[in-house]
Coordinates of N, CA and C in Angstrom, one line a residue:
M24 N 139.4 36.8 93.2 CA 138.1 36.2 92.8 C 137.3 37.2 91.9
P25 N 137.8 37.4 90.7 CA 137.1 38.4 89.9 C 135.8 38.0 89.3
H26 N 135.6 36.6 89.0 CA 134.4 36.2 88.4 C 133.6 35.4 89.5
V27 N 132.3 35.7 89.6 CA 131.4 35.1 90.6 C 130.2 34.5 89.9
S28 N 129.9 33.3 90.2 CA 128.7 32.7 89.7 C 127.5 32.5 90.7
S29 N 127.9 32.6 92.0 CA 126.8 32.5 93.0 C 127.3 33.2 94.3
Y30 N 126.4 33.5 95.1 CA 126.7 34.2 96.4 C 126.0 33.5 97.6
E31 N 126.7 33.5 98.7 CA 126.1 32.9 99.9 C 125.0 33.8 100.4
P32 N 124.1 33.2 101.2 CA 123.1 34.0 101.9 C 123.8 35.0 102.8
G33 N 123.3 36.2 102.8 CA 123.9 37.2 103.7 C 125.1 38.0 103.1
V34 N 125.5 37.7 101.9 CA 126.6 38.4 101.3 C 126.1 39.4 100.3
P35 N 126.7 40.6 100.3 CA 126.3 41.6 99.2 C 126.6 41.0 97.8
N36 N 125.6 41.2 96.9 CA 125.7 40.6 95.6 C 125.5 41.6 94.4
W37 N 125.1 42.8 94.7 CA 124.7 43.7 93.6 C 124.7 45.1 94.0
V38 N 124.9 46.0 93.1 CA 124.8 47.5 93.3 C 124.1 48.1 92.1
D39 N 123.2 49.0 92.4 CA 122.6 49.8 91.2 C 122.4 51.2 91.6
L40 N 122.2 52.1 90.6 CA 122.1 53.5 90.8 C 120.7 54.0 90.4
A41 N 120.2 54.8 91.3 CA 118.9 55.5 90.9 C 119.3 56.9 90.5
T42 N 118.9 57.4 89.3 CA 119.4 58.6 88.7 C 118.3 59.4 88.1
P43 N 118.3 60.7 88.2 CA 117.3 61.5 87.5 C 117.5 61.7 86.0
D44 N 118.7 61.3 85.5 CA 119.0 61.4 84.1 C 119.8 60.2 83.7
I45 N 119.1 59.2 83.2 CA 119.7 57.9 82.9 C 120.7 58.0 81.8
N46 N 120.4 58.8 80.8 CA 121.3 59.0 79.6 C 122.6 59.6 80.1
A47 N 122.5 60.7 80.9 CA 123.7 61.3 81.4 C 124.6 60.3 82.3
S48 N 123.9 59.5 83.1 CA 124.6 58.6 83.9 C 125.3 57.5 83.1
K49 N 124.6 57.0 82.0 CA 125.2 56.1 81.1 C 126.5 56.6 80.5
A50 N 126.4 57.9 80.1 CA 127.6 58.5 79.4 C 128.7 58.7 80.5
F51 N 128.4 59.2 81.7 CA 129.4 59.4 82.7 C 130.2 58.1 83.1
Y52 N 129.4 57.1 83.5 CA 130.1 55.9 83.9 C 130.7 55.1 82.8
G53 N 130.2 55.3 81.6 CA 130.8 54.7 80.4 C 132.2 55.2 80.2
E54 N 132.3 56.6 80.3 CA 133.6 57.2 80.1 C 134.5 56.9 81.3
L55 N 134.0 56.9 82.5 CA 134.9 56.8 83.6 C 135.4 55.3 83.8
F56 N 134.6 54.3 83.6 CA 134.9 53.0 83.9 C 135.0 52.1 82.7
G57 N 134.6 52.6 81.5 CA 134.6 51.8 80.3 C 133.4 50.8 80.3
W58 N 132.3 51.2 81.0 CA 131.1 50.4 81.0 C 130.3 50.5 79.7
K59 N 129.7 49.4 79.3 CA 128.8 49.4 78.2 C 127.4 49.3 78.8
A60 N 126.5 50.2 78.3 CA 125.1 50.2 78.9 C 124.2 49.3 78.0
N61 N 123.4 48.5 78.7 CA 122.5 47.6 78.0 C 121.1 47.8 78.6
V62 N 120.3 48.6 77.9 CA 118.9 48.9 78.4 C 117.9 47.8 78.1
S63 N 117.2 47.4 79.1 CA 116.2 46.3 78.9 C 115.1 46.8 77.9
P64 N 114.8 46.1 76.8 CA 113.8 46.5 75.9 C 112.4 46.3 76.4
D65 N 112.3 45.5 77.5 CA 111.0 45.1 78.0 C 110.4 46.3 78.9
P66 N 109.3 46.9 78.6 CA 108.8 48.0 79.3 C 108.5 47.7 80.8
Q67 N 108.3 46.5 81.1 CA 108.0 46.1 82.5 C 109.2 46.4 83.5
Y68 N 110.4 46.5 82.9 CA 111.6 46.7 83.7 C 111.9 48.2 83.8
G69 N 111.1 49.1 83.2 CA 111.1 50.5 83.5 C 112.4 51.2 83.1
G70 N 113.1 50.7 82.0 CA 114.3 51.3 81.6 C 115.6 50.9 82.4
Y71 N 115.4 49.8 83.1 CA 116.6 49.3 83.9 C 117.7 49.0 83.0
T72 N 118.9 49.5 83.3 CA 120.1 49.4 82.4 C 121.2 48.6 83.1
M73 N 121.6 47.5 82.5 CA 122.7 46.8 83.0 C 124.0 47.3 82.4
F74 N 125.0 47.5 83.3 CA 126.4 47.8 82.8 C 127.2 46.6 82.8
T75 N 127.9 46.4 81.7 CA 128.9 45.4 81.6 C 130.3 46.0 81.4
L76 N 131.3 45.3 81.8 CA 132.7 45.8 81.7 C 133.2 45.5 80.3
G77 N 133.3 46.5 79.5 CA 133.6 46.3 78.1 C 132.4 45.7 77.4
D78 N 132.7 45.0 76.3 CA 131.7 44.5 75.4 C 131.3 43.0 75.7
T79 N 131.9 42.5 76.8 CA 131.7 41.1 77.1 C 130.3 40.8 77.6
E80 N 129.5 40.1 76.9 CA 128.1 39.8 77.3 C 128.1 38.9 78.5
G81 N 127.2 39.1 79.4 CA 127.2 38.3 80.6 C 128.2 38.7 81.7
N82 N 128.8 39.9 81.5 CA 129.8 40.4 82.4 C 129.3 41.6 83.2
E83 N 128.1 41.4 83.9 CA 127.5 42.5 84.5 C 128.2 42.9 85.8
V84 N 128.4 44.2 85.9 CA 129.1 44.8 87.1 C 128.3 45.7 87.9
A85 N 127.2 46.3 87.4 CA 126.3 47.2 88.1 C 125.2 47.5 87.2
A86 N 124.3 48.4 87.7 CA 123.1 48.8 86.9 C 122.7 50.2 87.2
A87 N 121.8 50.8 86.4 CA 121.2 52.1 86.7 C 119.7 52.0 86.3
M88 N 118.9 52.9 87.0 CA 117.5 53.0 86.7 C 117.1 54.4 86.9
P89 N 116.0 54.8 86.3 CA 115.5 56.2 86.5 C 114.9 56.2 87.9
I90 N 115.0 57.4 88.6 CA 114.3 57.6 89.9 C 112.8 57.5 89.7
M91 N 112.2 56.7 90.6 CA 110.8 56.4 90.4 C 109.9 57.2 91.4
M92 N 110.4 57.7 92.5 CA 109.6 58.3 93.5 C 109.9 59.8 93.7
E93 N 109.0 60.6 93.9 CA 109.2 62.0 94.1 C 110.0 62.2 95.4
G94 N 111.1 63.1 95.3 CA 111.9 63.3 96.4 C 113.0 62.3 96.6
Q95 N 113.1 61.2 95.8 CA 114.1 60.2 96.0 C 115.4 60.8 95.5
P96 N 116.5 60.8 96.3 CA 117.8 61.4 95.9 C 118.5 60.4 95.0
P97 N 119.4 61.0 94.1 CA 120.3 60.1 93.4 C 121.2 59.3 94.3
A98 N 121.3 58.0 94.1 CA 122.1 57.3 95.1 C 122.4 55.9 94.5
W99 N 123.6 55.3 95.0 CA 123.9 53.9 94.7 C 123.3 53.1 95.9
T100 N 122.8 51.9 95.5 CA 122.2 51.0 96.5 C 122.9 49.7 96.5
T101 N 123.2 49.1 97.7 CA 123.8 47.8 97.8 C 122.7 46.8 98.1
Y102 N 122.8 45.6 97.4 CA 121.8 44.5 97.7 C 122.5 43.4 98.4
I103 N 121.8 42.7 99.3 CA 122.2 41.6 100.0 C 121.5 40.3 99.6
N104 N 122.3 39.3 99.2 CA 121.7 38.0 98.8 C 121.0 37.3 100.0
V105 N 119.7 36.9 99.8 CA 119.0 36.2 100.8 C 118.2 35.0 100.2
L106 N 117.9 34.1 101.1 CA 117.1 32.9 100.7 C 115.6 33.2 100.5
D107 N 115.1 34.1 101.4 CA 113.7 34.4 101.4 C 113.5 35.9 101.8
V108 N 113.2 36.7 100.7 CA 113.1 38.1 100.9 C 111.9 38.5 101.8
D109 N 110.8 37.8 101.8 CA 109.7 38.1 102.6 C 110.1 37.9 104.1
A110 N 110.8 36.8 104.4 CA 111.3 36.6 105.8 C 112.2 37.7 106.2
T111 N 113.1 38.1 105.3 CA 114.0 39.2 105.6 C 113.3 40.5 105.9
A112 N 112.2 40.8 105.1 CA 111.4 42.0 105.4 C 110.8 42.0 106.8
K113 N 110.3 40.8 107.2 CA 109.8 40.7 108.5 C 110.8 40.9 109.6
A114 N 112.1 40.4 109.3 CA 113.2 40.5 110.2 C 113.6 42.0 110.4
V115 N 113.6 42.7 109.2 CA 113.9 44.1 109.3 C 113.0 44.9 110.2
Q116 N 111.7 44.6 110.1 CA 110.7 45.3 110.9 C 110.8 44.9 112.4
A117 N 111.1 43.6 112.6 CA 111.2 43.1 114.0 C 112.4 43.7 114.7
A118 N 113.5 44.0 113.8 CA 114.7 44.6 114.4 C 114.7 46.1 114.5
G119 N 113.5 46.7 114.1 CA 113.4 48.2 114.2 C 113.7 48.9 113.0
G120 N 113.9 48.3 111.8 CA 114.1 48.9 110.6 C 112.8 49.3 109.9
Q121 N 112.9 50.0 108.8 CA 111.8 50.5 108.1 C 111.8 50.1 106.6
L122 N 110.6 49.5 106.2 CA 110.5 49.1 104.8 C 110.2 50.3 103.9
F123 N 111.0 50.5 102.9 CA 110.7 51.5 101.9 C 109.9 50.9 100.7
M124 N 110.2 49.6 100.4 CA 109.6 48.9 99.3 C 109.3 47.5 99.8
E125 N 108.0 47.2 99.8 CA 107.6 45.8 100.2 C 108.1 44.8 99.2
P126 N 108.3 43.5 99.7 CA 108.8 42.5 98.7 C 108.0 42.5 97.4
M127 N 108.7 42.5 96.3 CA 108.1 42.5 95.0 C 108.9 41.6 94.1
D128 N 108.3 41.0 93.1 CA 109.0 40.2 92.1 C 109.5 41.1 90.9
V129 N 110.7 40.8 90.5 CA 111.2 41.3 89.2 C 111.1 40.1 88.3
P130 N 110.2 40.1 87.3 CA 109.8 38.9 86.5 C 111.1 38.2 86.0
E131 N 111.1 36.9 86.4 CA 112.1 35.9 86.0 C 113.5 36.2 86.6
Q132 N 113.7 37.3 87.2 CA 115.0 37.6 87.7 C 115.2 37.4 89.2
G133 N 114.2 37.8 90.0 CA 114.4 37.7 91.4 C 113.3 38.4 92.2
R134 N 113.4 38.4 93.5 CA 112.4 39.1 94.4 C 113.2 40.0 95.3
M135 N 112.7 41.2 95.5 CA 113.5 42.2 96.2 C 112.7 43.0 97.2
A136 N 113.3 43.7 98.1 CA 112.8 44.6 99.0 C 113.8 45.7 99.3
V137 N 113.4 46.9 99.6 CA 114.3 48.0 100.0 C 113.9 48.5 101.4
F138 N 114.9 48.8 102.2 CA 114.6 49.1 103.6 C 115.7 50.0 104.2
A139 N 115.4 50.5 105.3 CA 116.4 51.3 106.1 C 116.7 50.6 107.4
D140 N 118.0 50.6 107.8 CA 118.3 50.1 109.1 C 117.9 51.0 110.3
T141 N 118.2 50.7 111.5 CA 117.7 51.5 112.6 C 118.4 52.9 112.7
T142 N 119.5 53.1 111.9 CA 120.2 54.4 111.9 C 119.7 55.2 110.7
G143 N 118.9 54.6 109.8 CA 118.4 55.3 108.6 C 119.1 55.1 107.3
A144 N 120.1 54.2 107.3 CA 120.8 53.9 106.1 C 120.0 52.9 105.3
A145 N 119.9 53.2 104.0 CA 119.1 52.4 103.1 C 119.9 51.2 102.5
L146 N 119.3 50.1 102.2 CA 119.9 48.9 101.7 C 118.7 48.1 101.0
A147 N 119.1 47.1 100.3 CA 118.1 46.3 99.6 C 118.5 44.8 99.8
A148 N 117.4 44.0 99.7 CA 117.6 42.5 99.8 C 117.2 41.9 98.5
W149 N 117.9 40.9 98.0 CA 117.7 40.2 96.7 C 117.6 38.7 96.9
Q150 N 116.5 38.2 96.5 CA 116.3 36.7 96.5 C 116.4 36.3 95.0
P151 N 117.5 35.7 94.6 CA 117.7 35.4 93.1 C 116.8 34.3 92.6
Y152 N 116.3 34.6 91.4 CA 115.7 33.6 90.5 C 116.7 33.3 89.4
G153 N 116.6 34.1 88.3 CA 117.5 34.0 87.2 C 118.7 34.8 87.3
F154 N 118.7 35.9 88.0 CA 119.8 36.8 88.1 C 120.5 36.6 89.5
K155 N 121.8 36.2 89.5 CA 122.4 35.9 90.8 C 123.1 37.1 91.4
G156 N 123.5 38.1 90.6 CA 124.2 39.3 91.1 C 125.4 39.6 90.1
A157 N 126.3 40.5 90.6 CA 127.5 40.9 89.8 C 128.3 39.7 89.4
S158 N 128.6 39.6 88.1 CA 129.4 38.4 87.7 C 130.9 38.7 87.7
T159 N 131.3 40.0 87.7 CA 132.7 40.4 87.8 C 132.8 41.4 89.0
V160 N 133.8 41.1 89.9 CA 134.0 42.0 91.0 C 135.5 42.1 91.3
N161 N 135.9 43.1 92.0 CA 137.3 43.2 92.4 C 138.3 43.5 91.3
E162 N 137.9 43.7 90.1 CA 138.8 44.0 89.0 C 138.6 45.5 88.7
P163 N 139.6 46.2 88.2 CA 139.4 47.6 87.8 C 138.2 47.8 87.0
G164 N 137.3 48.8 87.4 CA 136.1 49.0 86.7 C 134.9 48.2 87.2
S165 N 135.1 47.5 88.3 CA 134.0 46.7 88.9 C 133.9 47.0 90.4
W166 N 132.7 46.7 90.9 CA 132.4 46.9 92.3 C 133.3 45.9 93.2
C167 N 133.8 46.4 94.3 CA 134.7 45.6 95.1 C 134.3 45.6 96.6
W168 N 133.4 46.6 97.1 CA 133.2 46.7 98.5 C 132.0 47.6 98.8
S169 N 131.3 47.3 99.9 CA 130.2 48.2 100.3 C 130.5 48.5 101.8
E170 N 130.2 49.7 102.2 CA 130.6 50.2 103.6 C 129.5 51.1 104.1
L171 N 129.1 50.8 105.3 CA 128.2 51.6 106.1 C 128.9 52.7 106.7
N172 N 128.5 54.0 106.5 CA 129.0 55.1 107.3 C 127.9 55.5 108.2
G173 N 128.2 55.4 109.5 CA 127.2 55.7 110.5 C 127.8 56.0 111.9
R174 N 127.0 56.5 112.8 CA 127.4 57.0 114.1 C 127.2 56.1 115.2
D175 N 126.3 55.1 115.0 CA 126.0 54.2 116.1 C 126.4 52.8 115.8
V176 N 127.6 52.4 116.1 CA 128.2 51.1 115.8 C 127.4 50.0 116.4
D177 N 127.1 50.1 117.7 CA 126.5 49.0 118.4 C 125.1 48.8 117.8
A178 N 124.4 49.8 117.5 CA 123.0 49.6 116.9 C 123.1 48.9 115.6
A179 N 124.1 49.3 114.7 CA 124.3 48.7 113.4 C 124.7 47.2 113.6
K180 N 125.6 46.9 114.5 CA 126.0 45.5 114.7 C 124.8 44.7 115.2
A181 N 124.0 45.2 116.0 CA 122.8 44.5 116.5 C 121.8 44.2 115.4
F182 N 121.5 45.3 114.6 CA 120.5 45.2 113.5 C 121.0 44.1 112.5
Y183 N 122.2 44.3 112.0 CA 122.6 43.4 110.9 C 122.9 42.0 111.4
G184 N 123.2 41.9 112.6 CA 123.4 40.5 113.2 C 122.0 39.8 113.3
E185 N 121.0 40.6 113.6 CA 119.7 40.0 113.8 C 119.0 39.7 112.4
V186 N 119.2 40.6 111.4 CA 118.6 40.5 110.1 C 119.3 39.5 109.2
F187 N 120.6 39.6 109.1 CA 121.4 38.7 108.2 C 122.3 37.7 108.9
G188 N 122.4 37.8 110.2 CA 123.2 36.8 110.9 C 124.7 37.2 110.8
W189 N 125.0 38.5 110.5 CA 126.4 38.9 110.4 C 127.1 38.9 111.7
D190 N 128.3 38.3 111.7 CA 129.2 38.5 112.8 C 130.0 39.8 112.6
S191 N 130.7 40.3 113.6 CA 131.4 41.6 113.4 C 132.6 41.7 114.3
S192 N 133.6 42.5 113.9 CA 134.7 42.8 114.7 C 135.1 44.3 114.5
T193 N 135.3 45.0 115.6 CA 135.6 46.4 115.5 C 136.9 46.7 116.1
A194 N 137.7 47.6 115.4 CA 139.0 48.0 115.8 C 139.2 49.5 115.6
A195 N 140.1 50.1 116.4 CA 140.4 51.5 116.2 C 140.9 51.8 114.8
F196 N 140.5 53.0 114.3 CA 140.9 53.4 113.0 C 141.1 54.9 113.0
G197 N 142.4 55.3 113.3 CA 142.7 56.8 113.4 C 141.9 57.3 114.6
T198 N 141.1 58.4 114.4 CA 140.3 59.0 115.5 C 139.0 58.3 115.7
T199 N 138.7 57.3 114.9 CA 137.4 56.7 114.9 C 137.5 55.1 115.0
S200 N 136.6 54.4 114.5 CA 136.7 52.9 114.5 C 136.2 52.4 113.2
Y201 N 136.6 51.1 112.9 CA 136.2 50.4 111.7 C 135.7 49.1 112.1
T202 N 134.6 48.7 111.5 CA 133.9 47.4 111.8 C 133.9 46.6 110.5
E203 N 134.3 45.3 110.6 CA 134.2 44.4 109.5 C 133.0 43.5 109.8
F204 N 132.1 43.4 108.9 CA 131.0 42.5 109.0 C 131.4 41.2 108.3
K205 N 131.0 40.1 108.9 CA 131.5 38.8 108.4 C 130.4 37.7 108.3
V206 N 130.5 36.9 107.3 CA 129.7 35.7 107.1 C 130.6 34.5 107.0
G207 N 130.4 33.5 107.8 CA 131.3 32.4 107.8 C 132.7 32.7 108.0
G208 N 133.0 33.7 108.8 CA 134.4 34.1 109.1 C 135.0 35.0 108.0
R209 N 134.3 35.2 106.9 CA 134.9 36.0 105.8 C 134.3 37.5 105.9
S210 N 135.2 38.5 105.8 CA 134.7 39.9 105.8 C 134.0 40.1 104.5
I211 N 132.7 40.6 104.6 CA 131.9 40.8 103.4 C 131.4 42.3 103.2
A212 N 131.6 43.1 104.3 CA 131.2 44.5 104.2 C 131.8 45.2 105.4
G213 N 131.8 46.5 105.5 CA 132.4 47.2 106.6 C 131.5 48.3 107.1
M214 N 132.0 49.0 108.2 CA 131.3 50.2 108.7 C 132.4 51.1 109.3
M215 N 132.4 52.3 108.8 CA 133.2 53.4 109.3 C 132.3 54.2 110.3
Q216 N 132.8 54.4 111.5 CA 132.1 55.2 112.5 C 132.3 56.7 112.1
M217 N 131.2 57.4 111.9 CA 131.3 58.8 111.6 C 131.5 59.6 112.9
D218 N 132.7 60.3 113.0 CA 133.0 61.1 114.2 C 132.8 62.6 113.9
D219 N 133.4 63.4 114.8 CA 133.2 64.8 114.7 C 133.8 65.5 113.4
N220 N 134.6 64.7 112.7 CA 135.2 65.2 111.5 C 134.2 65.2 110.3
W221 N 133.1 64.5 110.5 CA 132.1 64.4 109.5 C 131.1 65.6 109.7
P222 N 130.6 66.2 108.6 CA 129.6 67.3 108.8 C 128.4 66.7 109.5
P223 N 127.8 67.4 110.5 CA 126.7 66.8 111.3 C 125.5 66.5 110.5
D224 N 125.3 67.2 109.3 CA 124.1 67.0 108.6 C 124.2 65.8 107.6
V225 N 125.3 65.1 107.5 CA 125.5 63.9 106.7 C 124.8 62.8 107.4
P226 N 123.8 62.2 106.8 CA 123.1 61.1 107.4 C 123.9 59.7 107.2
A227 N 123.5 58.8 108.0 CA 124.0 57.4 107.8 C 123.7 56.9 106.4
H228 N 124.7 56.2 105.8 CA 124.5 55.8 104.4 C 125.4 54.6 104.1
W229 N 125.0 53.9 103.1 CA 125.9 52.8 102.6 C 126.7 53.4 101.4
M230 N 128.0 53.2 101.4 CA 128.8 53.7 100.3 C 129.3 52.5 99.5
V231 N 129.3 52.6 98.1 CA 129.9 51.6 97.3 C 131.3 52.0 96.8
Y232 N 132.1 51.0 96.7 CA 133.5 51.2 96.2 C 133.7 50.4 94.9
F233 N 134.3 51.1 93.9 CA 134.7 50.4 92.7 C 136.2 50.4 92.6
A234 N 136.8 49.2 92.2 CA 138.2 49.1 92.0 C 138.7 49.8 90.8
V235 N 139.8 50.4 90.9 CA 140.4 51.1 89.7 C 141.9 50.9 89.6
A236 N 142.5 51.1 88.5 CA 143.9 50.9 88.3 C 144.7 52.1 88.9
D237 N 144.1 53.3 88.9 CA 144.8 54.5 89.4 C 143.7 55.4 90.0
A238 N 143.8 55.6 91.3 CA 142.8 56.4 92.0 C 142.9 57.9 91.6
D239 N 144.2 58.3 91.5 CA 144.4 59.7 91.1 C 143.9 60.1 89.8
A240 N 144.2 59.2 88.8 CA 143.7 59.5 87.4 C 142.2 59.4 87.4
T241 N 141.6 58.5 88.1 CA 140.1 58.4 88.1 C 139.5 59.6 88.7
A242 N 140.1 60.2 89.8 CA 139.5 61.4 90.4 C 139.7 62.6 89.5
T243 N 140.8 62.7 88.8 CA 141.0 63.8 87.8 C 139.9 63.7 86.7
K244 N 139.7 62.4 86.2 CA 138.8 62.3 85.1 C 137.4 62.5 85.5
T245 N 137.0 62.2 86.8 CA 135.7 62.5 87.3 C 135.4 64.0 87.2
G246 N 136.4 64.8 87.6 CA 136.2 66.3 87.5 C 136.1 66.7 86.1
Q247 N 136.9 66.1 85.2 CA 136.8 66.5 83.8 C 135.4 66.2 83.1
L248 N 134.8 65.1 83.7 CA 133.5 64.7 83.2 C 132.3 65.4 83.9
G249 N 132.6 66.4 84.7 CA 131.5 67.1 85.4 C 131.2 66.6 86.8
G250 N 131.9 65.6 87.3 CA 131.6 65.1 88.6 C 132.4 65.9 89.7
T251 N 132.4 65.5 90.9 CA 133.1 66.1 92.0 C 134.0 65.2 92.8
V252 N 135.0 65.8 93.4 CA 135.9 65.0 94.3 C 135.6 65.4 95.7
T253 N 135.0 64.6 96.5 CA 134.6 64.9 97.9 C 135.8 64.7 98.8
V254 N 136.4 63.5 98.6 CA 137.7 63.2 99.4 C 138.7 62.9 98.4
P255 N 139.8 63.7 98.3 CA 140.8 63.5 97.3 C 141.6 62.2 97.5
P256 N 142.3 61.7 96.5 CA 143.0 60.4 96.7 C 143.8 60.4 98.0
T257 N 143.6 59.3 98.8 CA 144.3 59.2 100.1 C 144.7 57.8 100.3
D258 N 145.9 57.6 100.9 CA 146.4 56.3 101.2 C 145.8 55.8 102.5
I259 N 145.4 54.5 102.4 CA 144.9 53.8 103.6 C 145.6 52.4 103.6
P260 N 145.6 51.6 104.6 CA 146.4 50.4 104.7 C 146.1 49.4 103.5
I261 N 144.9 49.4 102.9 CA 144.6 48.4 101.9 C 144.8 49.0 100.5
G262 N 145.1 50.3 100.4 CA 145.3 50.9 99.0 C 145.1 52.4 99.0
R263 N 144.7 52.9 97.9 CA 144.6 54.4 97.8 C 143.2 54.6 97.3
F264 N 142.4 55.5 98.0 CA 141.0 55.6 97.7 C 140.6 57.1 97.5
A265 N 139.5 57.3 96.9 CA 138.9 58.7 96.8 C 137.4 58.6 96.9
V266 N 136.7 59.6 97.4 CA 135.3 59.7 97.4 C 134.9 60.7 96.3
L267 N 134.0 60.2 95.4 CA 133.6 61.0 94.2 C 132.1 61.2 94.1
G268 N 131.7 62.1 93.3 CA 130.3 62.3 93.0 C 130.1 62.4 91.5
D269 N 129.0 61.8 91.0 CA 128.7 61.9 89.6 C 128.0 63.3 89.3
P270 N 127.8 63.7 88.1 CA 127.2 65.0 87.8 C 125.7 65.1 88.3
Q271 N 125.1 64.0 88.6 CA 123.7 64.1 89.1 C 123.6 64.1 90.6
G272 N 124.8 63.9 91.3 CA 124.9 64.0 92.8 C 125.0 62.7 93.5
A273 N 125.0 61.6 92.8 CA 125.2 60.3 93.5 C 126.7 60.1 93.9
H274 N 127.0 59.8 95.1 CA 128.4 59.6 95.6 C 128.8 58.1 95.5
F275 N 130.1 57.9 95.3 CA 130.7 56.6 95.3 C 132.1 56.7 95.6
S276 N 132.8 55.6 95.9 CA 134.2 55.6 96.2 C 134.9 54.8 95.1
V277 N 136.2 55.1 94.9 CA 137.1 54.3 94.1 C 138.3 53.9 94.9
I278 N 138.9 52.8 94.6 CA 140.1 52.4 95.4 C 141.1 51.6 94.5
K279 N 142.3 52.0 94.5 CA 143.4 51.2 93.9 C 143.9 50.3 95.0
L280 N 143.5 49.0 94.9 CA 143.9 48.0 96.0 C 145.3 47.7 95.9
N281 N 146.0 47.4 97.0 CA 147.3 47.0 97.0 C 147.4 45.6 96.4
A282 N 148.6 45.3 95.8 CA 148.8 44.1 95.0 C 148.6 42.9 95.9
T283 N 148.8 43.0 97.2 CA 148.6 41.8 98.1 C 147.2 41.5 98.4
M284 N 146.3 42.4 98.1 CA 144.9 42.2 98.5 C 144.2 41.2 97.5

């Protein structure tokens, strides 16, 4: 399902990057994934930059924006499609989460809020007006998955069940566990339990994954472009993945999905 025209409520629908150097980020991701950067000419959007896969107009895969707040780290953010972002913000607070950004309108495009769950992992909610979300997914060079890395599985399952109505199933995964979050029986996001193999100072966070044709080649190119390889290319049941960092310090994952996926 590479092309998407709409998203169900509760399903992740977009990812964007907050960066201290928008021009450097445009150059890095353009070289790595073949993205074309389209900067909004309207000053009210604050330099928000849409990435398209190649030159195809209307083929949005992700976005980037300058860091707006002092102390804000470079990071990718996942958005969840919702029917009413104000109601979602209230549900976040009722479930014990913290609002980082109160609901606000993005003129003509949608309404959004940014928050942290009860474990401290940041996420955003998006109520679409004109913009529905990523139009291309699961193809090489596009977003394909978002995954919570956290230490308290039960707390996360309770929070996201209450806020978004997510169902979940958890199974052993090596020395730890993996949880699949589901909407209508379909897996829409995941959670890796962080065990003692993770550095204790790494906080809970949402990781974004981009599909690639070759995880090894992408990891090598990341290093050549000034980025970092945090987890080298590794085989897992659904494909071969790597955890990478861009030159500004934002981390992301890439995966070469198995042909049967």
